[in-house]
PDB file of C-alpha atoms and ligand atoms in Angstrom:
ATOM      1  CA  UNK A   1       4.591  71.430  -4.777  1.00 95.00           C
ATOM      2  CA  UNK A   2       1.124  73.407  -4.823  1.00 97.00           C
ATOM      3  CA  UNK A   3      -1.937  71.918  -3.536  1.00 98.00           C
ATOM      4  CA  UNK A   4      -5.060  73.434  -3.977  1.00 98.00           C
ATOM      5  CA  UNK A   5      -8.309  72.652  -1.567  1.00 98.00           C
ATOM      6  CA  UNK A   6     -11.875  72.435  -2.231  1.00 99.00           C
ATOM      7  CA  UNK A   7     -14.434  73.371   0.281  1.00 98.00           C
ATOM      8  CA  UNK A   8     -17.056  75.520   1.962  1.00 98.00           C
ATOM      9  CA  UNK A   9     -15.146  76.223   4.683  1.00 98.00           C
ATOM     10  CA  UNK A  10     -12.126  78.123   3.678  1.00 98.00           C
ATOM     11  CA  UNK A  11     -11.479  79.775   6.924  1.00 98.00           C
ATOM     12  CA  UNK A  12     -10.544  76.588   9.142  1.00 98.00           C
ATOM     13  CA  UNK A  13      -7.255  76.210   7.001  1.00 98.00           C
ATOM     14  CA  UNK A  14      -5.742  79.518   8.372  1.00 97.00           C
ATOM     15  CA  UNK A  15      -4.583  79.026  11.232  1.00 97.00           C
ATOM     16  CA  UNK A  16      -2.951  75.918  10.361  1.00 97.00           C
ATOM     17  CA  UNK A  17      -1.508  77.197   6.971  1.00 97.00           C
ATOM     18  CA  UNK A  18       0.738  80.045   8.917  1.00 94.00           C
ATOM     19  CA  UNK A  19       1.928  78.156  11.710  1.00 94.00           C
ATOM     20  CA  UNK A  20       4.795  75.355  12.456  1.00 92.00           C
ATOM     21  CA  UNK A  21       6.334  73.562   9.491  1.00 95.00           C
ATOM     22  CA  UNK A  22       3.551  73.999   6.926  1.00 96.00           C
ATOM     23  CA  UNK A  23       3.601  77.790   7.645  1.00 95.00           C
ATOM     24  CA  UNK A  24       7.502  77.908   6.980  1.00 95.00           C
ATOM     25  CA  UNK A  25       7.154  76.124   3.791  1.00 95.00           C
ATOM     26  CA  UNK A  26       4.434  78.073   2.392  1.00 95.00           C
ATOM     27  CA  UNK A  27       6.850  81.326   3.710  1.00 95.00           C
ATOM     28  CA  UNK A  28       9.824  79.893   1.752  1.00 95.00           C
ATOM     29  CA  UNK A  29       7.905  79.344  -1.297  1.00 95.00           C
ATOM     30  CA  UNK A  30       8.547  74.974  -1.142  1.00 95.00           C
ATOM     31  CA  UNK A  31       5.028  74.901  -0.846  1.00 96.00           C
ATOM     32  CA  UNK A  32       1.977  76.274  -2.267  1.00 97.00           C
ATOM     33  CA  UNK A  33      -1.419  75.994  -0.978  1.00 98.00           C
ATOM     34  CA  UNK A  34      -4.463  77.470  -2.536  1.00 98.00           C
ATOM     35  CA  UNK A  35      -8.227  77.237  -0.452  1.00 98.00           C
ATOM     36  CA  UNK A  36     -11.082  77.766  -2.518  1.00 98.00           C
ATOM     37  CA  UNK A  37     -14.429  78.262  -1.375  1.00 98.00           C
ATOM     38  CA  UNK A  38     -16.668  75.411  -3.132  1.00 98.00           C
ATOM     39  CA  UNK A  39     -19.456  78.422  -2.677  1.00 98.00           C
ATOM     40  CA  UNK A  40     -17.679  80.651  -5.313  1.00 98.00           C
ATOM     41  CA  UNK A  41     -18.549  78.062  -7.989  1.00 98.00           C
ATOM     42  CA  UNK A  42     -22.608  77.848  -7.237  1.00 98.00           C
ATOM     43  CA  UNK A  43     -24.662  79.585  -9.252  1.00 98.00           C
ATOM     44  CA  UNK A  44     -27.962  79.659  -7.985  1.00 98.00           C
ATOM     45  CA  UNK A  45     -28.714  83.319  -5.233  1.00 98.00           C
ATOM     46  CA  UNK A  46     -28.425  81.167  -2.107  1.00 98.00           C
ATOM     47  CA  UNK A  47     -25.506  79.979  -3.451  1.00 98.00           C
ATOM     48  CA  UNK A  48     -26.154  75.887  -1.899  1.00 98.00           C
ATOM     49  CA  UNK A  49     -23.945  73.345  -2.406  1.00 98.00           C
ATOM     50  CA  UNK A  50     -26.051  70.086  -1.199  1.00 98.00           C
ATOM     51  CA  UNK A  51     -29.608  69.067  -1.270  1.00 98.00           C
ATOM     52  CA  UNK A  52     -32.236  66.025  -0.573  1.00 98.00           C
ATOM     53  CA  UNK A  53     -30.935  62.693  -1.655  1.00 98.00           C
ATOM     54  CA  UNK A  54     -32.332  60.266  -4.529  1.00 98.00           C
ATOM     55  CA  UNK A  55     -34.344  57.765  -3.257  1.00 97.00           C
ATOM     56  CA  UNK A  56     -34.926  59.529   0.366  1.00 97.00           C
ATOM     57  CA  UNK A  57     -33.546  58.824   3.672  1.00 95.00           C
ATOM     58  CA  UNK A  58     -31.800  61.119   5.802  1.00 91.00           C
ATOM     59  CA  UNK A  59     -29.102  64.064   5.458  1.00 96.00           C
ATOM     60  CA  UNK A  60     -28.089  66.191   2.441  1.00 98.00           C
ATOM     61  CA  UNK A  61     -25.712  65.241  -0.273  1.00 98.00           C
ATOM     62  CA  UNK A  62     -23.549  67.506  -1.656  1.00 98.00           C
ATOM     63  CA  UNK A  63     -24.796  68.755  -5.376  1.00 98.00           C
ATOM     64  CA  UNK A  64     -22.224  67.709  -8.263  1.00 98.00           C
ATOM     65  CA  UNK A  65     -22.765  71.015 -10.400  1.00 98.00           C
ATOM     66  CA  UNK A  66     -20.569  73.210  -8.215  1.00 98.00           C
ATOM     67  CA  UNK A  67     -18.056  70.443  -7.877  1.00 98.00           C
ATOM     68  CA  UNK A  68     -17.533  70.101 -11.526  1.00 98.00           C
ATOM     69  CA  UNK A  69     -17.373  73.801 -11.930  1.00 98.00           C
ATOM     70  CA  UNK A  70     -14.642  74.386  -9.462  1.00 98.00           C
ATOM     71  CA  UNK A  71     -12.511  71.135  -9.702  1.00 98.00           C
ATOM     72  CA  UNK A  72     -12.308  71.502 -13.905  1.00 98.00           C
ATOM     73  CA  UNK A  73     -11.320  75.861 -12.848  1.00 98.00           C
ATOM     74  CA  UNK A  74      -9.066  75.296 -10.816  1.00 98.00           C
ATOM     75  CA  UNK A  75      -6.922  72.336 -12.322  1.00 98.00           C
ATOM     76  CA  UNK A  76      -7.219  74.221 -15.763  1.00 96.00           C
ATOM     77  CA  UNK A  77      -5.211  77.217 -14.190  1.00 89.00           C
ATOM     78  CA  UNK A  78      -2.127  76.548 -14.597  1.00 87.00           C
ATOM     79  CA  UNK A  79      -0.668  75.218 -17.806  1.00 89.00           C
ATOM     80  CA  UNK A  80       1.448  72.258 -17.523  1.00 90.00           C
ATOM     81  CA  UNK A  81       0.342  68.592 -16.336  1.00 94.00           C
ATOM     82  CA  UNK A  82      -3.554  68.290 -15.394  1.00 96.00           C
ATOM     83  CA  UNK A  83      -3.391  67.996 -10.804  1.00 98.00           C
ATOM     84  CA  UNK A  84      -3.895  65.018  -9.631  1.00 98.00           C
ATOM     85  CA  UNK A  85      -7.384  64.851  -7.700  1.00 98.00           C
ATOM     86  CA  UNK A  86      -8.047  63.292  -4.553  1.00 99.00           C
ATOM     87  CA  UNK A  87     -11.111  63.161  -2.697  1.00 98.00           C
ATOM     88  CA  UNK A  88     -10.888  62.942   1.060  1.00 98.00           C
ATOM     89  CA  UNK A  89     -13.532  59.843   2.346  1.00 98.00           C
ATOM     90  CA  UNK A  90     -13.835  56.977   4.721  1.00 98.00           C
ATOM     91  CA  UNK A  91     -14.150  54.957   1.739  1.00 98.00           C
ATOM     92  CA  UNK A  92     -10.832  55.812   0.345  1.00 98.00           C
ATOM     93  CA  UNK A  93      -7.614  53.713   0.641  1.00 98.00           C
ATOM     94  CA  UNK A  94      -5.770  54.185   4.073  1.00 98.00           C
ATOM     95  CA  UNK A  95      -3.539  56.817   4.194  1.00 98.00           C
ATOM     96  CA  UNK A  96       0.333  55.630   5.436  1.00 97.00           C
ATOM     97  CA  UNK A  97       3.944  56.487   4.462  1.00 95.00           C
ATOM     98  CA  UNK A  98       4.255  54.571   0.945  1.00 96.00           C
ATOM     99  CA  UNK A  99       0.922  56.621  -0.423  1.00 97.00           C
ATOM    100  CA  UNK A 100       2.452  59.723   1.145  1.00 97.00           C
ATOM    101  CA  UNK A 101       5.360  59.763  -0.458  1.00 96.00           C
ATOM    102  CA  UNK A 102       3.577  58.531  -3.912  1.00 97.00           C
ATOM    103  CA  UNK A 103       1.150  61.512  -4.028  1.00 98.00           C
ATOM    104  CA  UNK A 104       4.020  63.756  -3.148  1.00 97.00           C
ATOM    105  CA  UNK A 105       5.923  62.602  -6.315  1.00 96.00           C
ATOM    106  CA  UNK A 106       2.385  63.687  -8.328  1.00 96.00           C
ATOM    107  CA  UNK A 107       3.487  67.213  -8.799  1.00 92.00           C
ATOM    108  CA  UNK A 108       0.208  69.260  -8.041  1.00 97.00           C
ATOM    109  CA  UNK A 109      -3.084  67.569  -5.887  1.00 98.00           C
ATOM    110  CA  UNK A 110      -6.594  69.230  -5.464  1.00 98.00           C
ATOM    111  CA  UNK A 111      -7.844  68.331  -2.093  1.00 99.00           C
ATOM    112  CA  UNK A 112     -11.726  67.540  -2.665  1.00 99.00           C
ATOM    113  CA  UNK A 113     -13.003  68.009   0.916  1.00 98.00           C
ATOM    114  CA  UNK A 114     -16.882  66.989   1.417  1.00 98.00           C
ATOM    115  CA  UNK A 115     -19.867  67.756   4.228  1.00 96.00           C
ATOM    116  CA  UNK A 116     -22.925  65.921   4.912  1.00 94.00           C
ATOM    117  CA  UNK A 117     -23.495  62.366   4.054  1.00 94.00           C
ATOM    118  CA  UNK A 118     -21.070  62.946   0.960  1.00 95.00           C
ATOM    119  CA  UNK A 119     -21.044  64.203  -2.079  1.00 98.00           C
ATOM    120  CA  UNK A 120     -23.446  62.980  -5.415  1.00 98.00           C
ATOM    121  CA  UNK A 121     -21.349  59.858  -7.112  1.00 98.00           C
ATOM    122  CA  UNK A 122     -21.076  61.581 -10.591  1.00 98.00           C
ATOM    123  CA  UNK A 123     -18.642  63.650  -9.048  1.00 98.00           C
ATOM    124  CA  UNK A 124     -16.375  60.794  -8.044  1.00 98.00           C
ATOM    125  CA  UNK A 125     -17.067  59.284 -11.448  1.00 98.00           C
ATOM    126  CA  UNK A 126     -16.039  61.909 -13.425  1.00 98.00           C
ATOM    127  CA  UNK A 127     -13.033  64.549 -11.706  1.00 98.00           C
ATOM    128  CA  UNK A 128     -12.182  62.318  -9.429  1.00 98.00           C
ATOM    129  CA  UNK A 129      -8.505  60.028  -9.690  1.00 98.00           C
ATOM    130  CA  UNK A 130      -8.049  58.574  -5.731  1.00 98.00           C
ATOM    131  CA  UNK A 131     -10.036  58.096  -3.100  1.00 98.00           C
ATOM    132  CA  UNK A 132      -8.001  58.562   0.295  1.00 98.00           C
ATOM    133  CA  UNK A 133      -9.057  57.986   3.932  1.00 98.00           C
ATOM    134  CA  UNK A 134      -6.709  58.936   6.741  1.00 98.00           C
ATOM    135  CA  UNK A 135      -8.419  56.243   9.105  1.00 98.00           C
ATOM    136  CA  UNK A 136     -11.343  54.075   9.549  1.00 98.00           C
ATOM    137  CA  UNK A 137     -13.202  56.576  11.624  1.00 98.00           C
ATOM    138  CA  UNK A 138     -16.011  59.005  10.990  1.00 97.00           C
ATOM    139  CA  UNK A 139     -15.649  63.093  10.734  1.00 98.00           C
ATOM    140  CA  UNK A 140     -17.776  65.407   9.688  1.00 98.00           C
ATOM    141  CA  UNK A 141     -15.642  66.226   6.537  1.00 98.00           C
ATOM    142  CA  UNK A 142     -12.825  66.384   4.643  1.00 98.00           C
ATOM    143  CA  UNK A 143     -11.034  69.258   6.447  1.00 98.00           C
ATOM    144  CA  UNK A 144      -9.210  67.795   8.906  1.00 98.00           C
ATOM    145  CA  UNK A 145      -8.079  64.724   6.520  1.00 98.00           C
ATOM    146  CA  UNK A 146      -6.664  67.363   4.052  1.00 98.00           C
ATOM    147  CA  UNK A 147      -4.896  68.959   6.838  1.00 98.00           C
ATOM    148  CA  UNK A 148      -3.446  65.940   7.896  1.00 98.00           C
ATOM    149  CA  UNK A 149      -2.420  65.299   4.693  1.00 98.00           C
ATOM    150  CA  UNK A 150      -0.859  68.019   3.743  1.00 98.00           C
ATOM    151  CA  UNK A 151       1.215  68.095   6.718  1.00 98.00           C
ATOM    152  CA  UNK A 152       2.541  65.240   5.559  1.00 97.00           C
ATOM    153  CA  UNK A 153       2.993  65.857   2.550  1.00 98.00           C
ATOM    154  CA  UNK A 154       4.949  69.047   3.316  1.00 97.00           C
ATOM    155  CA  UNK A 155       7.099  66.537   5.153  1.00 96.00           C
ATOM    156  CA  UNK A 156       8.228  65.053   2.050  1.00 95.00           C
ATOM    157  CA  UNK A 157       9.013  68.284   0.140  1.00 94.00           C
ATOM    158  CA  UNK A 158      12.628  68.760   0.026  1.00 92.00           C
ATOM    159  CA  UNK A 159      14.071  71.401   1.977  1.00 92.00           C
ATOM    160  CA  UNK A 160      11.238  71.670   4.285  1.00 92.00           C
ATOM    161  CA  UNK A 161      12.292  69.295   7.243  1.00 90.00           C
ATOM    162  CA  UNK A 162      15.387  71.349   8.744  1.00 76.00           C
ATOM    163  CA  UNK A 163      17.845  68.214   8.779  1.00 58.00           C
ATOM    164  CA  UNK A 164      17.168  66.231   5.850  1.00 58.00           C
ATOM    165  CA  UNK A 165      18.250  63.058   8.382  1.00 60.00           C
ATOM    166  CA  UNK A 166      15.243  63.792  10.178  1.00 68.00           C
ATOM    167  CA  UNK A 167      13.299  62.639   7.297  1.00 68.00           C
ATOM    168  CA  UNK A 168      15.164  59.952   6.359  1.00 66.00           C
ATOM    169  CA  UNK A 169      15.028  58.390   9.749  1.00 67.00           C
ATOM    170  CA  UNK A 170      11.507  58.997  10.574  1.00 70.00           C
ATOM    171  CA  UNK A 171       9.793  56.196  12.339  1.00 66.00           C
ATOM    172  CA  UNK A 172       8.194  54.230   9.227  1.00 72.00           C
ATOM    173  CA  UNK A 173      10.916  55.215   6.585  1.00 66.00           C
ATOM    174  CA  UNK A 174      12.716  52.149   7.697  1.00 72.00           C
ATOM    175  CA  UNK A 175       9.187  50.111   8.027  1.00 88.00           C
ATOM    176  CA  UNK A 176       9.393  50.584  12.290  1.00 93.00           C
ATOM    177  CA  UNK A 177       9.004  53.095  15.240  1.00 96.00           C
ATOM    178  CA  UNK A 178      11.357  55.727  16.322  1.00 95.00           C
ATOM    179  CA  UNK A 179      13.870  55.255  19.314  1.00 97.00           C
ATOM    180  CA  UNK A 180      12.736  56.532  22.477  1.00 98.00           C
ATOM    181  CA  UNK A 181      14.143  60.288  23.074  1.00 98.00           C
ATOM    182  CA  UNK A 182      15.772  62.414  26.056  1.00 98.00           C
ATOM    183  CA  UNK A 183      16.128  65.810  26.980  1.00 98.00           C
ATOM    184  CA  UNK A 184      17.160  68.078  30.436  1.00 98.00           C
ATOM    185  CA  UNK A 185      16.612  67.468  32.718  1.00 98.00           C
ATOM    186  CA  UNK A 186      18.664  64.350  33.712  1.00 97.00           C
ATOM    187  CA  UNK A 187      16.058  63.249  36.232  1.00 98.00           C
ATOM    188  CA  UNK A 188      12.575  63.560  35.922  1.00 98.00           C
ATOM    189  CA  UNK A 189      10.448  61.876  39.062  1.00 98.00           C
ATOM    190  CA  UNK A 190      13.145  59.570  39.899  1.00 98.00           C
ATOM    191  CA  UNK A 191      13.557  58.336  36.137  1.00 98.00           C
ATOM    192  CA  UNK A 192      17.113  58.685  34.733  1.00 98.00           C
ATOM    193  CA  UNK A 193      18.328  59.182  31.132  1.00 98.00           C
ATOM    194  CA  UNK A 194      19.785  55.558  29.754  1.00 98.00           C
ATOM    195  CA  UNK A 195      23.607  56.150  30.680  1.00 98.00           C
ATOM    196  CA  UNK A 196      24.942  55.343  26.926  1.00 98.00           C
ATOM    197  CA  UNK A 197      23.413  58.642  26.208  1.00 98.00           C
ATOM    198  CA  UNK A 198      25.295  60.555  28.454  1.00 98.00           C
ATOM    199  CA  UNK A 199      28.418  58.372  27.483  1.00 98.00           C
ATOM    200  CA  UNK A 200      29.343  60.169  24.596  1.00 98.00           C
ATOM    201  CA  UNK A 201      30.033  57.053  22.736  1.00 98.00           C
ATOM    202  CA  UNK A 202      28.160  57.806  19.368  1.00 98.00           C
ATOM    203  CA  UNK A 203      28.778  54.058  17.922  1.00 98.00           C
ATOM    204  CA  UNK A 204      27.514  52.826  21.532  1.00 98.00           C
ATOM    205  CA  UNK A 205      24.490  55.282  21.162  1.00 98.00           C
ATOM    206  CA  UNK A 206      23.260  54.508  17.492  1.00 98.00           C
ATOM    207  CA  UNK A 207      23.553  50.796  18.449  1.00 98.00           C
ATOM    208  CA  UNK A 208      21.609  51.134  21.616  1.00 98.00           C
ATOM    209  CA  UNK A 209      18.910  53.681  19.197  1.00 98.00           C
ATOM    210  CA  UNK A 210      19.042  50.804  17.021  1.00 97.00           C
ATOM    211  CA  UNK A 211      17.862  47.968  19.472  1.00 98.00           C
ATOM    212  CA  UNK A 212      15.262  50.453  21.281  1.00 98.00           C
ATOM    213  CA  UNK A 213      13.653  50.838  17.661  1.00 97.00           C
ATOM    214  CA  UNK A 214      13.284  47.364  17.249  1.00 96.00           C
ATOM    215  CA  UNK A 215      12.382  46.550  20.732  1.00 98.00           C
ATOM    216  CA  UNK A 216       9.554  49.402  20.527  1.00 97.00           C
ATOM    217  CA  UNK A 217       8.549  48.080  16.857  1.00 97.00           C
ATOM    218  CA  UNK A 218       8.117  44.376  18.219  1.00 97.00           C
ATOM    219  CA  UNK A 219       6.195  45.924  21.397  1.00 98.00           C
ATOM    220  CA  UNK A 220       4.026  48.454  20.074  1.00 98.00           C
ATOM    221  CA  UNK A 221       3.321  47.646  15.895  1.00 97.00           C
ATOM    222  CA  UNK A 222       4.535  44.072  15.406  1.00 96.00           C
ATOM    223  CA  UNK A 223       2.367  44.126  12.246  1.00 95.00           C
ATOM    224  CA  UNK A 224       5.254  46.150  11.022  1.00 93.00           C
ATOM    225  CA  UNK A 225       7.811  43.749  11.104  1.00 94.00           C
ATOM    226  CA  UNK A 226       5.984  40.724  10.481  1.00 85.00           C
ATOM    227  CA  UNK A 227       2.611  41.432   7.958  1.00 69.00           C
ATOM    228  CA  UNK A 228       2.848  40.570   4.452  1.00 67.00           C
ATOM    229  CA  UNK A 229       3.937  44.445   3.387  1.00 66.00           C
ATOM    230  CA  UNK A 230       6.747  43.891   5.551  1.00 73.00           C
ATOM    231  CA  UNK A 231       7.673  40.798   4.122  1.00 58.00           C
ATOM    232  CA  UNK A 232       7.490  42.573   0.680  1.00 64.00           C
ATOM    233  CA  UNK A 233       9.785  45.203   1.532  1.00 59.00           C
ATOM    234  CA  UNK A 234      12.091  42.764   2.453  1.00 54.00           C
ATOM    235  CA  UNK A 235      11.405  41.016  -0.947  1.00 62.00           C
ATOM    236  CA  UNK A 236      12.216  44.350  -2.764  1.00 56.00           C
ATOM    237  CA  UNK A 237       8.351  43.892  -3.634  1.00 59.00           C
ATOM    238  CA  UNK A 238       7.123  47.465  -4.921  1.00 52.00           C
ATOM    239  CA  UNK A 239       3.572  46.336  -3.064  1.00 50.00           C
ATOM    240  CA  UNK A 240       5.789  46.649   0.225  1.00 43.00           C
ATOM    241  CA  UNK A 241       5.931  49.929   0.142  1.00 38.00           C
TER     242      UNK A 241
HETATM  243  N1  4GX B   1     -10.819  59.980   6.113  1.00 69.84           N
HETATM  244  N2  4GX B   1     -15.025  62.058   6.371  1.00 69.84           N
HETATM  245  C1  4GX B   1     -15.699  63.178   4.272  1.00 69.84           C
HETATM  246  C2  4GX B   1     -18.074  63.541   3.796  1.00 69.84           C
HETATM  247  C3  4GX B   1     -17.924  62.726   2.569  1.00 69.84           C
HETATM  248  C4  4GX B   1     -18.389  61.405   2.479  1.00 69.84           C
HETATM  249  C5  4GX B   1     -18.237  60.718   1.291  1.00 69.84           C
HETATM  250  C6  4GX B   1     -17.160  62.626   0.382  1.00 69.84           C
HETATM  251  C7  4GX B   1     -17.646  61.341   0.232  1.00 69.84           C
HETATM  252  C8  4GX B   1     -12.809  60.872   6.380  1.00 69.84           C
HETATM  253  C9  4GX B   1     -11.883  59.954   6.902  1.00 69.84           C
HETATM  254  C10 4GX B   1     -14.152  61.134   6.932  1.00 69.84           C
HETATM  255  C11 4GX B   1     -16.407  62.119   6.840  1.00 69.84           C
HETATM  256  C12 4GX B   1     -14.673  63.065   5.384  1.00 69.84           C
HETATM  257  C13 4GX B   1     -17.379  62.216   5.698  1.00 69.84           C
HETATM  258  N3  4GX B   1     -17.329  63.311   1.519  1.00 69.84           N
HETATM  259  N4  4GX B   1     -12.269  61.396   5.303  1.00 69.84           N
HETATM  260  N5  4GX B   1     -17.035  63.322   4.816  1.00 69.84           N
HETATM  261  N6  4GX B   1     -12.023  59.176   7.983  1.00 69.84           N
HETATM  262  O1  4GX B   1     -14.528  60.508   7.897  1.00 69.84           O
HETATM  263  O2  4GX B   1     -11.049  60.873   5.126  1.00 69.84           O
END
């Protein structure tokens, strides 16, 4: 998979491209990401990429010329099928498992990460094909919602997750939460490990994993067992995810 990102601040993606799980895929060549700097594509000598909105009011909105420039670049690069572009903003659909695993079967994404109060509408209009928001909070850009998506996306790339059960079991794959988990040492504080762990009894243990998800699912995210998308995945519905 290669993903290539959009913005006008390159450098915050370092860090987090070279480390943990992202950083080994990039290493072992599952996953490519490319960061552009949206500045490269301006063409004026202070090179700006936003200015005074239409109509008046506060803030800057980003300028569509260098937009246009560098989305149309860099998804003519490579020859093949056009990237699918996504634009990182509140006003996007939500962001869960079903859509991550959709835009991970899309072959190659540009990440379109904006500043300011946004970025001029012609831009959506015209290179833009989804609009995704990782929560119904506000950030000061797109940066940290491209991260977060791409670590999850990198999630979904095979070979990347060590044991490929790990993915398949991940909370949410089966529509609810994880099981609780254990490690050394046995007591922490006067709070023992559940015995069946200990018991060696691996029938004993996935059933008692089994019930803890559930219990934790009903508990924590009962939405998940008992909204309408879970009733569609029970259906076979493709709506339920
Ligand atoms: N989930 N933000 C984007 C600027 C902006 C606004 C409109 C394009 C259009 C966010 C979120 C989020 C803040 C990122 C505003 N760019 N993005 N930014 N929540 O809050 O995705």
């Amino acid at each position: 998979m290669r993903l290539q990102v959009l913005t006008i601040f390159p450098e915050l993606f370092g860090p987090f491209l070279g480390t943990s799980l992202v950083g080994k895929a990039v290493e072992k060549g599952l996953l490519e990401v490319r960061v552009h700097d949206l500045r490269a594509y301006t063409e004026d000598r202070h090179r700006s990429v936003d200015d005074e909105p239409y109509g008046g009011g506060g803030g800057m909105v980003m300028a569509a010329p260098p937009w246009m420039r560098a989305v149309r670049t860099v998804s003519a690069e490579r020859s093949g099928p056009a990237p699918w572009r996504v634009l990182l903003t509140p006003q996007g659909r939500r962001l869960d498992d079903a859509k991550v695993r959709q835009l991970a079967g899309r072959g190659d994404l540009v990440l379109l990460c904006g500043r300011y109060e946004g970025i001029d509408e012609r831009v959506r209009l015209s290179v833009v094909d989804e609009e995704i928001s990782i929560g119904d909070y506000v950030l000061s850009g797109g940066e940290l919602p491209a991260m977060v998506l791409i670590e999850a996306l990198s999630r979904q790339v095979p070979g990347v997750v060590g044991q490929s059960r790990s993915v398949e079991e991940d909370s949410f794959r089966a529509g609810r939460l994880d099981h609780p988990h254990y490690t050394r040492p046995p007591v922490v504080e006067g709070m023992e490990v559940p015995a069946v762990l200990l018991s060696g009894d691996h029938a004993a243990i996935e059933r008692w994993r089994a019930a803890e998800a559930l219990r934790a699912t009903r508990e924590k995210r009962p939405d998940l067992l008992d909204g309408p998308r879970a009733e569609a995945k029970w259906r076979g519905d493709a709506s339920g995810g």
